[in-house]
Coordinates of C-alpha atoms (C1' of nucleotides) in Angstrom, one line a residue:
Chain A
M1 CA -74.9 -58.9 -20.3
Q2 CA -73.3 -57.9 -23.4
I3 CA -76.0 -55.5 -25.2
K4 CA -74.2 -55.3 -28.3
P5 CA -74.2 -58.5 -29.9
K6 CA -77.6 -58.7 -28.9
L7 CA -78.5 -55.7 -31.0
N8 CA -76.2 -56.5 -33.9
N9 CA -78.4 -59.6 -34.3
I10 CA -81.8 -58.0 -33.8
I11 CA -80.8 -55.6 -36.7
Q12 CA -79.3 -58.9 -39.1
E13 CA -83.1 -60.3 -38.3
A14 CA -84.5 -57.3 -39.3
F15 CA -82.5 -57.1 -42.5
K16 CA -83.5 -60.6 -43.3
A17 CA -86.9 -59.7 -43.2
I18 CA -86.4 -57.0 -45.9
N19 CA -84.2 -59.0 -48.0
I20 CA -81.1 -57.2 -47.5
T21 CA -77.8 -58.7 -46.6
P22 CA -75.3 -56.2 -45.1
K23 CA -71.7 -56.8 -44.5
T24 CA -71.6 -55.2 -40.9
T25 CA -74.6 -54.6 -38.7
Q26 CA -72.4 -52.9 -35.8
V27 CA -74.1 -50.4 -33.7
S28 CA -72.3 -47.6 -31.7
D29 CA -73.0 -45.9 -29.0
A30 CA -74.9 -42.5 -29.4
T31 CA -72.8 -39.7 -30.2
K32 CA -75.1 -37.4 -27.9
P33 CA -77.8 -38.4 -25.4
E34 CA -80.6 -36.7 -27.5
F35 CA -80.2 -39.3 -30.2
G36 CA -81.0 -42.3 -27.6
D37 CA -78.7 -44.8 -26.5
Y38 CA -77.4 -46.6 -29.7
Q39 CA -77.0 -45.8 -33.5
Y40 CA -76.8 -47.8 -36.6
N41 CA -75.2 -46.3 -39.5
G42 CA -75.0 -48.7 -42.0
A43 CA -78.0 -47.5 -44.1
M44 CA -75.9 -44.9 -45.9
A45 CA -73.2 -47.1 -47.2
L46 CA -75.8 -49.8 -47.9
A47 CA -77.9 -47.5 -50.0
K48 CA -74.7 -46.4 -52.0
E49 CA -73.9 -49.9 -52.9
L50 CA -77.9 -50.7 -53.6
K51 CA -78.2 -47.4 -55.5
T52 CA -81.1 -46.9 -53.4
N53 CA -82.2 -44.1 -50.9
P54 CA -80.5 -44.2 -47.8
R55 CA -83.6 -43.1 -45.8
E56 CA -86.0 -45.5 -47.4
I57 CA -83.5 -48.4 -46.1
A58 CA -83.3 -46.9 -42.8
S59 CA -87.3 -46.5 -42.8
K60 CA -87.9 -49.8 -43.8
L61 CA -85.3 -51.2 -41.2
A62 CA -86.9 -49.2 -38.5
E63 CA -90.4 -50.4 -39.3
Q64 CA -89.0 -54.0 -38.3
L65 CA -86.9 -52.9 -35.5
Q66 CA -90.0 -51.3 -34.0
K67 CA -91.8 -54.5 -33.6
N68 CA -88.9 -55.6 -31.0
S69 CA -90.1 -54.8 -27.5
I70 CA -86.4 -54.1 -26.4
F71 CA -86.6 -50.7 -28.2
Q72 CA -88.4 -47.9 -26.4
K73 CA -87.9 -45.8 -29.9
V74 CA -86.6 -46.3 -33.1
E75 CA -85.9 -43.1 -34.8
V76 CA -84.8 -42.5 -38.3
A77 CA -82.7 -39.3 -38.4
G78 CA -80.6 -37.0 -40.9
P79 CA -79.9 -38.9 -44.1
G80 CA -80.5 -42.2 -42.3
F81 CA -79.1 -42.5 -39.1
I82 CA -81.3 -45.1 -36.9
N83 CA -81.3 -43.9 -33.2
L84 CA -82.3 -46.6 -30.7
T85 CA -83.4 -46.2 -27.4
L86 CA -83.5 -49.6 -25.1
S87 CA -86.8 -49.5 -23.4
N88 CA -87.1 -49.0 -19.5
E89 CA -88.6 -52.8 -19.1
F90 CA -85.9 -54.2 -20.9
L91 CA -83.4 -52.2 -18.3
A92 CA -85.2 -52.7 -15.4
K93 CA -85.8 -56.4 -15.7
N94 CA -81.7 -57.0 -16.4
L95 CA -80.6 -54.7 -13.7
P96 CA -81.3 -57.4 -10.7
N97 CA -78.8 -59.5 -12.6
T98 CA -76.0 -57.1 -11.9
L99 CA -76.5 -57.5 -8.5
N100 CA -74.3 -60.4 -8.0
E101 CA -70.4 -60.7 -7.7
R102 CA -69.6 -60.4 -11.3
A103 CA -72.0 -57.5 -11.8
G104 CA -73.5 -59.0 -14.5
V105 CA -70.7 -59.9 -16.5
Q106 CA -71.0 -63.2 -18.2
E107 CA -68.1 -65.9 -18.1
K108 CA -66.7 -66.9 -21.5
E109 CA -68.1 -70.0 -22.8
N110 CA -64.9 -70.8 -24.6
P111 CA -62.2 -70.1 -22.5
I112 CA -58.4 -70.1 -24.0
R113 CA -55.2 -70.0 -22.0
V114 CA -53.5 -66.8 -22.3
V115 CA -50.0 -65.9 -21.3
V116 CA -49.3 -62.3 -19.9
D117 CA -45.5 -61.7 -19.8
Y118 CA -45.1 -58.3 -17.7
S119 CA -43.2 -56.5 -15.4
S120 CA -39.7 -58.2 -16.1
P121 CA -37.3 -56.9 -14.2
N122 CA -33.6 -56.8 -14.2
M123 CA -32.2 -59.0 -11.5
A124 CA -29.0 -56.9 -11.2
K125 CA -30.9 -53.8 -10.1
Q126 CA -33.6 -52.5 -8.0
M127 CA -36.8 -51.7 -10.1
H128 CA -37.5 -48.3 -11.1
V129 CA -40.2 -46.3 -12.6
G130 CA -39.5 -48.1 -15.9
H131 CA -41.0 -51.0 -14.7
L132 CA -44.4 -49.3 -13.3
R133 CA -46.4 -49.3 -16.4
S134 CA -45.5 -53.1 -17.6
T135 CA -46.0 -53.9 -14.2
I136 CA -49.5 -52.0 -14.0
I137 CA -50.9 -52.6 -17.3
G138 CA -49.9 -56.3 -17.2
D139 CA -51.7 -57.0 -14.0
T140 CA -55.0 -55.4 -15.3
L141 CA -54.9 -57.1 -18.5
A142 CA -54.2 -60.5 -16.4
N143 CA -57.2 -59.4 -13.8
L144 CA -59.0 -58.8 -16.6
F145 CA -58.6 -61.7 -19.0
E146 CA -59.4 -64.0 -16.0
F147 CA -62.3 -62.4 -14.9
L148 CA -63.8 -62.9 -18.4
G149 CA -63.0 -66.4 -18.0
D150 CA -59.8 -67.1 -19.6
E151 CA -57.2 -69.3 -18.0
V152 CA -54.4 -66.8 -17.3
I153 CA -50.8 -67.6 -16.8
R154 CA -49.0 -64.7 -15.4
Q155 CA -45.4 -64.5 -16.1
N156 CA -42.7 -62.5 -15.2
H157 CA -39.4 -62.7 -17.6
I158 CA -36.9 -61.7 -15.3
G159 CA -33.5 -60.7 -16.6
D160 CA -31.3 -62.9 -14.9
W161 CA -28.5 -63.9 -17.3
G162 CA -27.1 -61.1 -18.8
T163 CA -23.4 -60.2 -18.4
Q164 CA -23.9 -57.9 -15.6
F165 CA -23.7 -61.2 -13.3
G166 CA -20.2 -61.6 -14.2
M167 CA -19.7 -58.2 -13.0
L168 CA -21.7 -58.5 -9.6
I169 CA -19.4 -61.9 -9.1
A170 CA -16.3 -60.3 -9.6
Y171 CA -17.1 -57.4 -7.3
F172 CA -18.4 -59.9 -4.6
E173 CA -15.2 -61.8 -5.0
E174 CA -13.1 -59.0 -4.6
N175 CA -15.1 -57.7 -1.2
Q176 CA -16.1 -61.3 0.1
K177 CA -18.3 -60.2 3.3
D178 CA -21.5 -61.4 4.4
I179 CA -23.9 -61.6 1.5
D180 CA -26.9 -60.3 3.0
A181 CA -25.2 -57.3 4.5
K182 CA -23.4 -56.6 1.0
L183 CA -26.9 -56.9 -0.7
S184 CA -29.1 -54.7 1.8
D185 CA -28.9 -52.4 -0.9
L186 CA -28.6 -53.8 -4.3
E187 CA -28.5 -50.6 -6.1
E188 CA -25.6 -49.5 -4.3
F189 CA -23.7 -52.8 -4.6
Y190 CA -24.6 -52.5 -8.5
K191 CA -23.5 -49.1 -9.0
A192 CA -20.1 -49.7 -6.9
A193 CA -19.5 -52.9 -9.4
K194 CA -20.3 -51.0 -12.3
K195 CA -17.9 -48.3 -11.3
R196 CA -15.1 -50.8 -10.9
F197 CA -16.0 -52.3 -14.3
D198 CA -15.9 -48.9 -16.2
E199 CA -12.6 -48.1 -14.3
S200 CA -10.8 -51.1 -14.2
E201 CA -9.8 -53.3 -17.7
E202 CA -8.4 -56.0 -15.4
F203 CA -11.7 -56.2 -13.5
A204 CA -13.9 -56.1 -16.7
D205 CA -11.9 -58.9 -18.0
K206 CA -12.5 -61.1 -14.8
S207 CA -16.3 -59.9 -15.2
R208 CA -16.6 -61.5 -18.8
E209 CA -14.5 -64.7 -17.6
Y210 CA -17.1 -65.0 -14.5
V211 CA -19.8 -64.6 -17.2
V212 CA -18.6 -67.9 -19.2
K213 CA -17.8 -69.6 -15.9
L214 CA -21.4 -68.8 -14.7
Q215 CA -22.9 -69.9 -18.0
S216 CA -21.1 -73.1 -18.3
G217 CA -22.3 -74.3 -15.1
D218 CA -19.3 -73.3 -12.4
E219 CA -20.9 -74.3 -9.2
G220 CA -19.4 -71.5 -6.9
C221 CA -20.7 -68.9 -9.5
L222 CA -24.0 -70.4 -9.8
K223 CA -24.4 -70.4 -5.9
L224 CA -23.5 -66.9 -5.8
W225 CA -25.6 -65.9 -8.7
S226 CA -28.9 -67.6 -6.8
A227 CA -28.1 -65.8 -3.8
F228 CA -28.1 -62.3 -5.8
I229 CA -31.6 -63.6 -7.8
E230 CA -33.0 -64.7 -4.8
K231 CA -32.0 -61.2 -2.8
S232 CA -33.2 -59.5 -5.7
L233 CA -36.5 -61.2 -6.0
E234 CA -37.3 -60.3 -2.4
H235 CA -36.9 -56.4 -3.5
C236 CA -39.3 -57.0 -6.4
Q237 CA -41.9 -58.8 -4.1
E238 CA -41.8 -56.0 -2.0
V239 CA -43.1 -53.9 -4.7
Y240 CA -45.4 -55.9 -6.0
D241 CA -46.9 -56.5 -2.5
K242 CA -47.1 -52.8 -2.0
L243 CA -48.7 -52.2 -5.2
G244 CA -51.2 -54.8 -4.6
V245 CA -50.0 -57.0 -7.8
K246 CA -50.7 -60.2 -8.1
L247 CA -47.1 -61.6 -9.3
D248 CA -45.3 -63.8 -6.9
N249 CA -42.4 -66.4 -6.9
S250 CA -44.9 -68.9 -8.8
C251 CA -45.0 -66.4 -12.0
V252 CA -41.4 -66.2 -12.1
K253 CA -40.1 -67.6 -15.9
S254 CA -36.7 -66.5 -15.9
E255 CA -34.3 -66.1 -18.8
S256 CA -32.0 -68.4 -17.7
S257 CA -34.6 -71.1 -17.8
Y258 CA -34.7 -70.9 -21.5
N259 CA -30.9 -71.5 -21.7
D260 CA -30.9 -75.3 -22.3
D261 CA -33.1 -75.0 -25.3
L262 CA -31.1 -72.1 -27.3
A263 CA -28.7 -74.3 -28.9
N264 CA -31.4 -76.4 -30.0
I265 CA -33.4 -73.2 -31.4
I266 CA -30.0 -72.4 -33.6
A267 CA -30.2 -75.6 -34.9
D268 CA -33.7 -75.6 -35.7
F269 CA -33.5 -72.2 -37.4
E270 CA -30.4 -73.5 -39.5
A271 CA -32.2 -76.8 -40.5
K272 CA -35.5 -74.9 -41.4
G273 CA -33.2 -72.5 -43.8
I274 CA -34.4 -69.7 -41.8
A275 CA -31.3 -68.4 -40.2
K276 CA -28.3 -67.6 -42.4
E277 CA -24.8 -66.6 -41.5
S278 CA -23.9 -63.2 -41.9
Q279 CA -20.6 -61.8 -41.1
G280 CA -20.1 -64.7 -38.2
A281 CA -23.5 -64.2 -36.9
K282 CA -26.8 -66.4 -37.2
C283 CA -29.3 -64.1 -38.6
I284 CA -32.8 -64.4 -39.8
F285 CA -33.5 -61.7 -42.7
F286 CA -37.0 -60.5 -43.4
E287 CA -38.4 -58.9 -46.8
N288 CA -39.7 -55.9 -45.7
S289 CA -37.2 -54.7 -43.2
K290 CA -33.4 -54.1 -44.2
N291 CA -32.2 -55.2 -40.6
P292 CA -31.8 -58.8 -39.8
L293 CA -32.6 -60.5 -36.1
I294 CA -29.7 -61.8 -34.8
I295 CA -29.8 -65.0 -33.1
Q296 CA -26.5 -66.1 -32.5
K297 CA -23.2 -63.8 -32.0
A298 CA -20.2 -64.3 -34.0
D299 CA -18.7 -65.6 -30.7
G300 CA -21.2 -68.1 -30.3
G301 CA -23.2 -66.1 -27.7
F302 CA -26.8 -66.1 -27.7
L303 CA -29.1 -63.0 -27.7
Y304 CA -32.5 -61.6 -26.4
A305 CA -34.0 -62.8 -29.5
T306 CA -33.2 -66.1 -28.9
T307 CA -34.4 -66.8 -25.7
D308 CA -37.7 -64.6 -26.6
L309 CA -37.9 -67.5 -29.5
A310 CA -37.4 -70.3 -27.0
A311 CA -39.9 -68.3 -24.8
I312 CA -42.8 -68.7 -27.5
K313 CA -41.9 -72.2 -28.4
Y314 CA -42.3 -73.0 -24.7
R315 CA -45.4 -71.1 -24.0
V316 CA -47.2 -72.1 -27.1
K317 CA -46.3 -75.9 -27.3
E318 CA -45.5 -76.7 -23.4
L319 CA -48.0 -74.1 -22.0
G320 CA -50.6 -74.5 -24.6
A321 CA -51.4 -70.9 -24.8
K322 CA -53.6 -69.5 -27.5
R323 CA -53.0 -65.7 -26.7
V324 CA -49.6 -64.5 -25.7
C325 CA -49.6 -60.6 -24.4
Y326 CA -45.8 -59.2 -23.9
V327 CA -46.3 -56.0 -22.0
V328 CA -43.4 -54.2 -22.8
D329 CA -42.4 -50.6 -24.0
A330 CA -43.0 -49.3 -27.4
R331 CA -39.4 -49.2 -28.2
Q332 CA -39.0 -52.6 -28.9
S333 CA -41.8 -52.5 -31.4
E334 CA -39.2 -54.0 -34.1
H335 CA -37.7 -56.5 -32.0
F336 CA -41.4 -58.3 -31.4
R337 CA -42.3 -57.8 -34.8
Q338 CA -39.1 -59.7 -35.8
V339 CA -39.4 -62.4 -33.3
F340 CA -42.8 -62.9 -33.8
E341 CA -42.5 -63.3 -37.7
A342 CA -39.6 -65.4 -36.8
A343 CA -41.6 -67.5 -34.6
R344 CA -44.2 -67.9 -37.3
K345 CA -41.9 -69.1 -40.2
A346 CA -40.6 -71.6 -37.6
G347 CA -43.7 -73.0 -36.9
Y348 CA -43.7 -72.2 -33.2
A349 CA -46.8 -70.4 -33.3
D350 CA -49.3 -70.8 -35.8
E351 CA -51.4 -68.3 -37.6
S352 CA -54.3 -69.2 -34.8
I353 CA -52.1 -68.0 -31.9
L354 CA -52.2 -64.3 -31.1
L355 CA -48.7 -63.0 -30.2
E356 CA -49.0 -59.3 -29.2
H357 CA -46.7 -56.9 -28.4
I358 CA -48.6 -54.7 -25.9
A359 CA -46.8 -51.6 -26.2
F360 CA -46.7 -48.4 -23.8
G361 CA -44.8 -45.4 -24.1
M362 CA -42.7 -43.4 -21.7
M363 CA -43.5 -42.0 -18.4
L364 CA -42.0 -38.3 -18.8
D365 CA -41.8 -35.5 -16.2
I366 CA -43.8 -32.2 -16.2
S367 CA -41.4 -30.5 -18.7
G368 CA -41.8 -33.6 -21.1
R369 CA -38.6 -35.1 -20.3
P370 CA -37.8 -38.9 -19.0
F371 CA -38.7 -39.1 -15.5
K372 CA -35.8 -38.9 -13.3
T373 CA -34.7 -37.8 -9.9
R374 CA -33.8 -34.1 -9.2
D375 CA -29.9 -35.4 -9.4
G376 CA -31.1 -36.7 -12.6
G377 CA -30.9 -40.3 -11.7
T378 CA -33.5 -43.1 -12.0
V379 CA -36.4 -43.0 -9.6
K380 CA -36.7 -46.3 -7.5
L381 CA -40.2 -47.6 -7.9
I382 CA -40.1 -48.4 -4.1
D383 CA -39.6 -44.5 -3.5
L384 CA -42.5 -43.5 -6.0
I385 CA -45.0 -45.9 -4.2
D386 CA -44.2 -44.2 -0.6
E387 CA -44.1 -41.3 -2.1
A388 CA -47.5 -41.7 -3.5
V389 CA -48.9 -43.0 0.1
K390 CA -46.9 -40.1 1.8
R391 CA -48.6 -37.5 -0.2
A392 CA -52.0 -39.0 -0.3
K393 CA -52.1 -38.9 3.0
E394 CA -51.6 -35.4 3.2
V395 CA -54.1 -34.5 0.8
I396 CA -57.0 -36.7 2.6
S397 CA -56.0 -35.2 6.1
R398 CA -56.1 -32.0 4.9
A399 CA -59.6 -32.7 3.8
N400 CA -60.7 -34.7 6.8
D401 CA -59.6 -35.8 10.4
Y402 CA -59.2 -39.9 10.5
S403 CA -57.8 -41.9 13.3
G404 CA -54.2 -43.0 12.6
E405 CA -55.2 -46.6 11.7
E406 CA -57.6 -45.4 9.1
L407 CA -55.6 -43.0 7.8
E408 CA -52.8 -45.3 7.0
K409 CA -55.8 -47.6 5.4
I410 CA -57.5 -44.7 3.0
A411 CA -53.9 -43.0 2.5
K412 CA -52.8 -46.5 1.1
A413 CA -55.9 -47.4 -1.1
V414 CA -55.8 -43.6 -2.4
G415 CA -52.2 -43.3 -2.8
I416 CA -51.7 -46.7 -4.8
G417 CA -55.0 -46.1 -6.7
S418 CA -54.1 -42.6 -7.9
L419 CA -50.7 -44.0 -9.1
K420 CA -52.4 -46.8 -11.0
Y421 CA -55.1 -44.7 -12.2
A422 CA -53.2 -42.0 -13.7
D423 CA -51.3 -44.5 -15.7
L424 CA -54.3 -46.9 -16.6
S425 CA -56.5 -43.8 -17.4
I426 CA -54.5 -43.2 -20.5
N427 CA -54.2 -44.7 -23.9
R428 CA -51.3 -46.9 -23.2
T429 CA -49.5 -46.5 -26.6
S430 CA -48.7 -42.8 -26.1
D431 CA -46.0 -41.2 -23.6
Y432 CA -47.5 -39.6 -20.7
I433 CA -46.7 -36.9 -18.5
F434 CA -46.5 -37.9 -14.9
D435 CA -47.8 -35.1 -12.3
W436 CA -48.0 -35.6 -8.9
N437 CA -50.8 -32.5 -8.3
K438 CA -52.6 -33.9 -11.3
M439 CA -52.7 -37.5 -10.2
L440 CA -53.6 -36.5 -6.6
S441 CA -55.8 -33.8 -7.2
L442 CA -59.3 -34.6 -5.3
E443 CA -61.2 -33.7 -8.3
G444 CA -62.0 -34.8 -11.5
N445 CA -61.4 -38.1 -13.4
T446 CA -59.1 -39.9 -10.8
A447 CA -58.9 -42.9 -8.7
L448 CA -60.7 -40.7 -6.0
Y449 CA -63.5 -39.6 -7.6
M450 CA -64.6 -43.4 -8.2
Q451 CA -63.4 -44.1 -4.5
Y452 CA -65.7 -41.5 -3.2
A453 CA -68.4 -42.4 -5.3
Y454 CA -68.3 -45.6 -3.9
A455 CA -68.1 -44.3 -0.5
R456 CA -71.0 -42.6 -0.8
I457 CA -73.3 -45.2 -2.1
N458 CA -71.8 -47.4 0.7
S459 CA -72.9 -44.8 3.6
I460 CA -76.4 -44.7 1.8
L461 CA -76.8 -48.2 1.7
K462 CA -75.7 -48.6 5.5
K463 CA -78.0 -45.9 6.5
A464 CA -80.7 -47.7 4.6
G465 CA -80.2 -50.8 6.8
G466 CA -81.2 -53.3 3.8
F467 CA -83.5 -53.5 0.9
E468 CA -85.4 -55.7 -1.2
E469 CA -83.7 -56.7 -4.6
S470 CA -86.1 -55.9 -7.2
E471 CA -86.7 -54.3 -10.8
P472 CA -85.9 -50.7 -10.5
I473 CA -88.5 -48.1 -11.8
L474 CA -86.7 -46.1 -14.2
S475 CA -88.6 -42.8 -14.3
D476 CA -86.5 -40.3 -15.9
E477 CA -83.5 -40.0 -18.3
L478 CA -80.9 -40.1 -15.5
E479 CA -82.2 -43.4 -14.3
H480 CA -82.3 -44.6 -17.6
R481 CA -79.1 -43.6 -18.5
L482 CA -77.8 -44.7 -15.4
A483 CA -79.4 -48.2 -15.8
L484 CA -77.9 -48.6 -19.1
K485 CA -74.2 -47.4 -18.3
I486 CA -74.6 -50.4 -15.4
L487 CA -75.5 -53.2 -17.8
S488 CA -72.8 -52.0 -20.3
L489 CA -70.0 -52.8 -18.2
D490 CA -69.8 -56.2 -20.0
D491 CA -69.6 -54.5 -23.4
T492 CA -66.7 -52.5 -22.1
L493 CA -64.8 -55.1 -20.7
Q494 CA -65.3 -57.2 -23.8
K495 CA -63.9 -54.3 -25.9
A496 CA -61.2 -53.6 -23.4
S497 CA -60.0 -57.2 -23.5
K498 CA -60.0 -57.7 -27.1
E499 CA -58.0 -54.5 -27.7
A500 CA -56.1 -54.7 -24.5
M501 CA -56.9 -51.3 -23.8
P502 CA -57.2 -50.5 -19.9
H503 CA -58.4 -47.1 -20.4
Y504 CA -61.6 -47.9 -22.0
I505 CA -62.2 -49.2 -18.4
T506 CA -61.4 -46.1 -17.0
S507 CA -63.3 -44.1 -19.0
Y508 CA -66.2 -46.5 -18.5
L509 CA -66.0 -46.0 -14.5
Y510 CA -65.5 -42.2 -14.9
E511 CA -68.6 -41.8 -16.7
L512 CA -70.5 -44.5 -14.4
A513 CA -69.7 -42.6 -11.3
T514 CA -70.6 -38.9 -13.1
L515 CA -74.0 -40.0 -13.9
F516 CA -74.5 -41.5 -10.4
M517 CA -73.3 -38.3 -8.6
R518 CA -75.7 -36.5 -10.9
F519 CA -78.8 -39.2 -9.9
Y520 CA -77.7 -38.9 -6.5
E521 CA -78.1 -35.2 -6.8
N522 CA -81.2 -35.0 -8.5
N523 CA -83.2 -38.2 -7.2
P524 CA -83.1 -38.1 -3.2
I525 CA -82.9 -41.7 -1.8
L526 CA -83.5 -41.6 1.8
K527 CA -84.9 -38.0 2.3
E528 CA -88.1 -37.6 3.7
G529 CA -91.2 -37.8 1.4
V530 CA -89.9 -40.5 -0.9
P531 CA -92.5 -43.1 -1.7
K532 CA -91.4 -46.8 -0.5
N533 CA -91.2 -48.2 -4.0
I534 CA -89.3 -45.4 -5.3
K535 CA -86.8 -45.4 -2.2
T536 CA -86.2 -49.5 -3.0
S537 CA -86.1 -48.4 -6.4
R538 CA -83.2 -46.0 -6.1
L539 CA -81.2 -48.3 -3.7
N540 CA -81.1 -51.1 -6.2
L541 CA -79.9 -48.7 -8.9
A542 CA -77.2 -47.6 -6.2
K543 CA -76.2 -50.7 -5.0
A544 CA -76.1 -51.7 -8.8
T545 CA -73.6 -48.6 -9.5
A546 CA -71.5 -49.6 -6.4
N547 CA -71.0 -53.2 -7.6
A548 CA -70.2 -52.2 -11.1
I549 CA -67.3 -49.7 -9.6
K550 CA -65.8 -52.3 -7.2
T551 CA -65.9 -54.6 -10.1
G552 CA -64.0 -52.4 -12.4
L553 CA -61.6 -51.0 -10.0
G554 CA -61.0 -54.4 -8.7
I555 CA -59.9 -55.1 -12.6
L556 CA -57.6 -52.4 -12.2
G557 CA -56.1 -53.3 -9.2
I558 CA -57.7 -50.5 -7.2
E559 CA -59.3 -50.8 -3.7
V560 CA -62.4 -49.2 -2.8
L561 CA -63.2 -48.0 0.6
D562 CA -66.7 -48.3 2.4
R563 CA -65.7 -44.7 4.1
I564 CA -63.5 -42.0 2.9
Chain B
rG1 C1' -30.7 -41.7 -44.5
rC2 C1' -34.4 -45.9 -43.4
rA3 C1' -38.3 -47.2 -40.3
rC4 C1' -42.1 -46.8 -36.5
rU5 C1' -45.0 -43.4 -33.9
rC6 C1' -47.6 -38.9 -32.2
rG7 C1' -49.4 -33.7 -33.5
rU8 C1' -57.1 -32.2 -31.1
rA9 C1' -58.9 -26.1 -26.3
rG10 C1' -54.2 -22.3 -22.0
rC11 C1' -52.6 -27.3 -19.7
rU12 C1' -53.4 -32.8 -19.1
rC13 C1' -56.0 -36.2 -22.3
rA14 C1' -60.6 -39.0 -24.7
rG15 C1' -62.5 -39.6 -29.7
rC16 C1' -59.6 -42.3 -34.8
rA17 C1' -62.7 -50.4 -38.5
rG18 C1' -65.5 -42.2 -41.6
rG19 C1' -71.1 -40.1 -39.7
rA20 C1' -75.4 -35.4 -37.2
rU21 C1' -73.5 -29.0 -33.8
rA22 C1' -65.4 -32.4 -31.9
rG23 C1' -65.7 -34.3 -25.7
rA24 C1' -63.7 -34.7 -20.3
rG25 C1' -60.6 -32.8 -16.4
rC26 C1' -57.3 -29.2 -14.5
rA27 C1' -56.9 -23.9 -14.7
rU28 C1' -60.3 -19.1 -15.3
rC29 C1' -65.2 -17.3 -14.5
rC30 C1' -70.6 -17.4 -11.9
rG31 C1' -74.0 -20.0 -9.3
rC32 C1' -75.7 -24.4 -5.5
rC33 C1' -74.7 -27.2 1.9
rU34 C1' -81.5 -25.8 7.6
rC35 C1' -81.1 -31.5 2.7
rC36 C1' -78.7 -39.0 1.7
rU37 C1' -70.4 -37.6 2.4
rA38 C1' -69.5 -29.9 -1.4
rA39 C1' -63.5 -34.7 -2.2
rG40 C1' -70.1 -33.3 -5.1
rC41 C1' -73.5 -31.0 -8.4
rG42 C1' -75.3 -27.0 -12.3
rG43 C1' -73.4 -23.1 -15.4
rA44 C1' -70.3 -19.7 -18.4
rA45 C1' -66.0 -19.3 -21.4
rG46 C1' -62.2 -21.9 -24.3
rG47 C1' -61.3 -25.6 -31.1
rU48 C1' -60.1 -23.1 -38.9
rC49 C1' -58.9 -31.3 -34.6
rU50 C1' -50.3 -28.9 -37.1
rC51 C1' -50.3 -27.4 -42.6
rA52 C1' -51.5 -28.5 -48.2
rG53 C1' -53.9 -31.8 -51.2
rG54 C1' -56.9 -36.7 -52.4
rU55 C1' -61.1 -40.3 -51.9
rU56 C1' -66.3 -39.6 -50.3
rC57 C1' -72.8 -37.8 -50.1
rG58 C1' -69.8 -37.0 -45.6
rA59 C1' -62.8 -36.7 -42.9
rA60 C1' -60.1 -35.2 -36.3
rU61 C1' -60.8 -40.3 -38.5
rC62 C1' -58.7 -43.0 -44.3
rC63 C1' -54.6 -41.8 -48.7
rU64 C1' -50.3 -38.8 -50.3
rG65 C1' -47.1 -35.1 -49.3
rA66 C1' -44.7 -31.2 -46.3
rC67 C1' -43.5 -29.2 -41.0
rG68 C1' -42.7 -30.3 -35.9
rG69 C1' -41.9 -33.7 -31.6
rG70 C1' -40.6 -38.6 -29.8
rU71 C1' -38.6 -43.5 -30.5
rG72 C1' -35.6 -47.8 -32.9
rC73 C1' -32.2 -49.0 -36.4
rA74 C1' -26.2 -56.1 -36.5
rC75 C1' -23.7 -59.2 -32.6
rC76 C1' -27.0 -55.0 -25.2
rA77 C1' -31.4 -56.6 -22.6

RNA sequence: GCACUCGUAGCUCAGCAGGAUAGAGCAUCCGCCUCCUAAGCGGAAGGUCUCAGGUUCGAAUCCUGACGGGUGCACCA
């Protein structure tokens, strides 16, 4: 359930009762536990506007709020803060609702269609660390939107139409062999082709010729090209499967698929008077930026921007998307600002359509430089994933003895989970420093902490052997706070969805798990001497916590384990 | 040069539609397993929120400027 909107309504009603119409009635989380659960700070600003005493307004408002049984305590503090504490009855009454598959999270009444564009690998090369953030953040957002009820279309905008394909075809022609053998290591093949391209002018010319041939539909070229793509997609799929990312061939919507519409786009922009010719190229100029967006080169070739415009048109008009999220690194901010503005000008997306660049920072090594291999090359994503699992295996076997099969399973969940969590727990807009030790440390705010909390709860529930689902008895502050936290999952997910910020979810989960651990230390569940009703109550709290953790981690694409 | 973005504890990061004594984790120090998983819990210490102005009853948060880092800047994607 969503608590904050409910509180906002209650405050609005209370204002009505005292004949004041405030601009906003947003409650916020209490800054400290002593202040209660939530606080409303609007009285100060309001007093200024109405030229009265803030404490007076706050007192009057508090008086009204007190009448509502949702609150255990309403307190006016300092210059006019209103501190709100929810009643245990309210929390207890709602807690059983979280014992279902959705952990008590409401499904949207008015779902919209959302396109999430993420991962977007280049088909000529293997995926590298640069693709990690887009893939993970995008998948999480898609999961999140979907969970909240939106109709999500995951799109993998693969780069399959660039000039690099001419190079690959040319190189293949030179070294004609069995295509499978040649492409078994695509990276090597690409490097070899690139080397030839840089060394030989003749080869470079030939490559360019092949691009033209390819793009004009030469059958032989197309056949080779699709073989490259197919092979390349197999590599990508291997990565997605290992990561547990929900992308597959049905999500692929390639650059080349927009090819037939590109000429129309140019014509349309020209007809609408939005595009102008400048130095031979077709450009769109903007008032607040000196750089134009080039949509057609002087030689007639189309560009990235052209494809992006066609993609917007397709996503809005054909797919009916109301929100389109581009999970692409922050360096392309200006590009997307321009593309979005151009799309608006052309009427491809009206103001009601949300076009969002979900920008993220770079992945850096411990010394703050771009993440590279020891010899300075790019780190292949598949290697990074395997390394994470390998290291997780070492770390967990140090702490415990596992059978071979169990070790594999746990290492995979912990390794992949940690890799994802390390990324998702940081505000996506900033660059982040990737540190193996920090990521796989067994302490603190890591995936393992949540997985551990979940496994512990699971162990208790298993030992208890079943219990009656009922309203818990919230007997102390810890239980009160735990119950409140469990019930705030919905508010957290709403906020994370609205702002497309996965790290709100990780913060929530960490707070939840921490509260549980404290509860667990202080409030015995199965130990001797615990009265039956208390035991049942605590089992309910434990189960609800496990549910919230599982749901939250599920959205992040992180597996839970029954036992660690 | 222009634009965007960032600067918070020794390190890595939260907090930023203004609100009370600025929060975590790691690292450091001190405690807690005859007791539901110690991969845990409790505690200590650690900050003039880069600097200087401004707006405000109130600024880490908003505005201006400086300094410092990163990124992007016409026919790559």
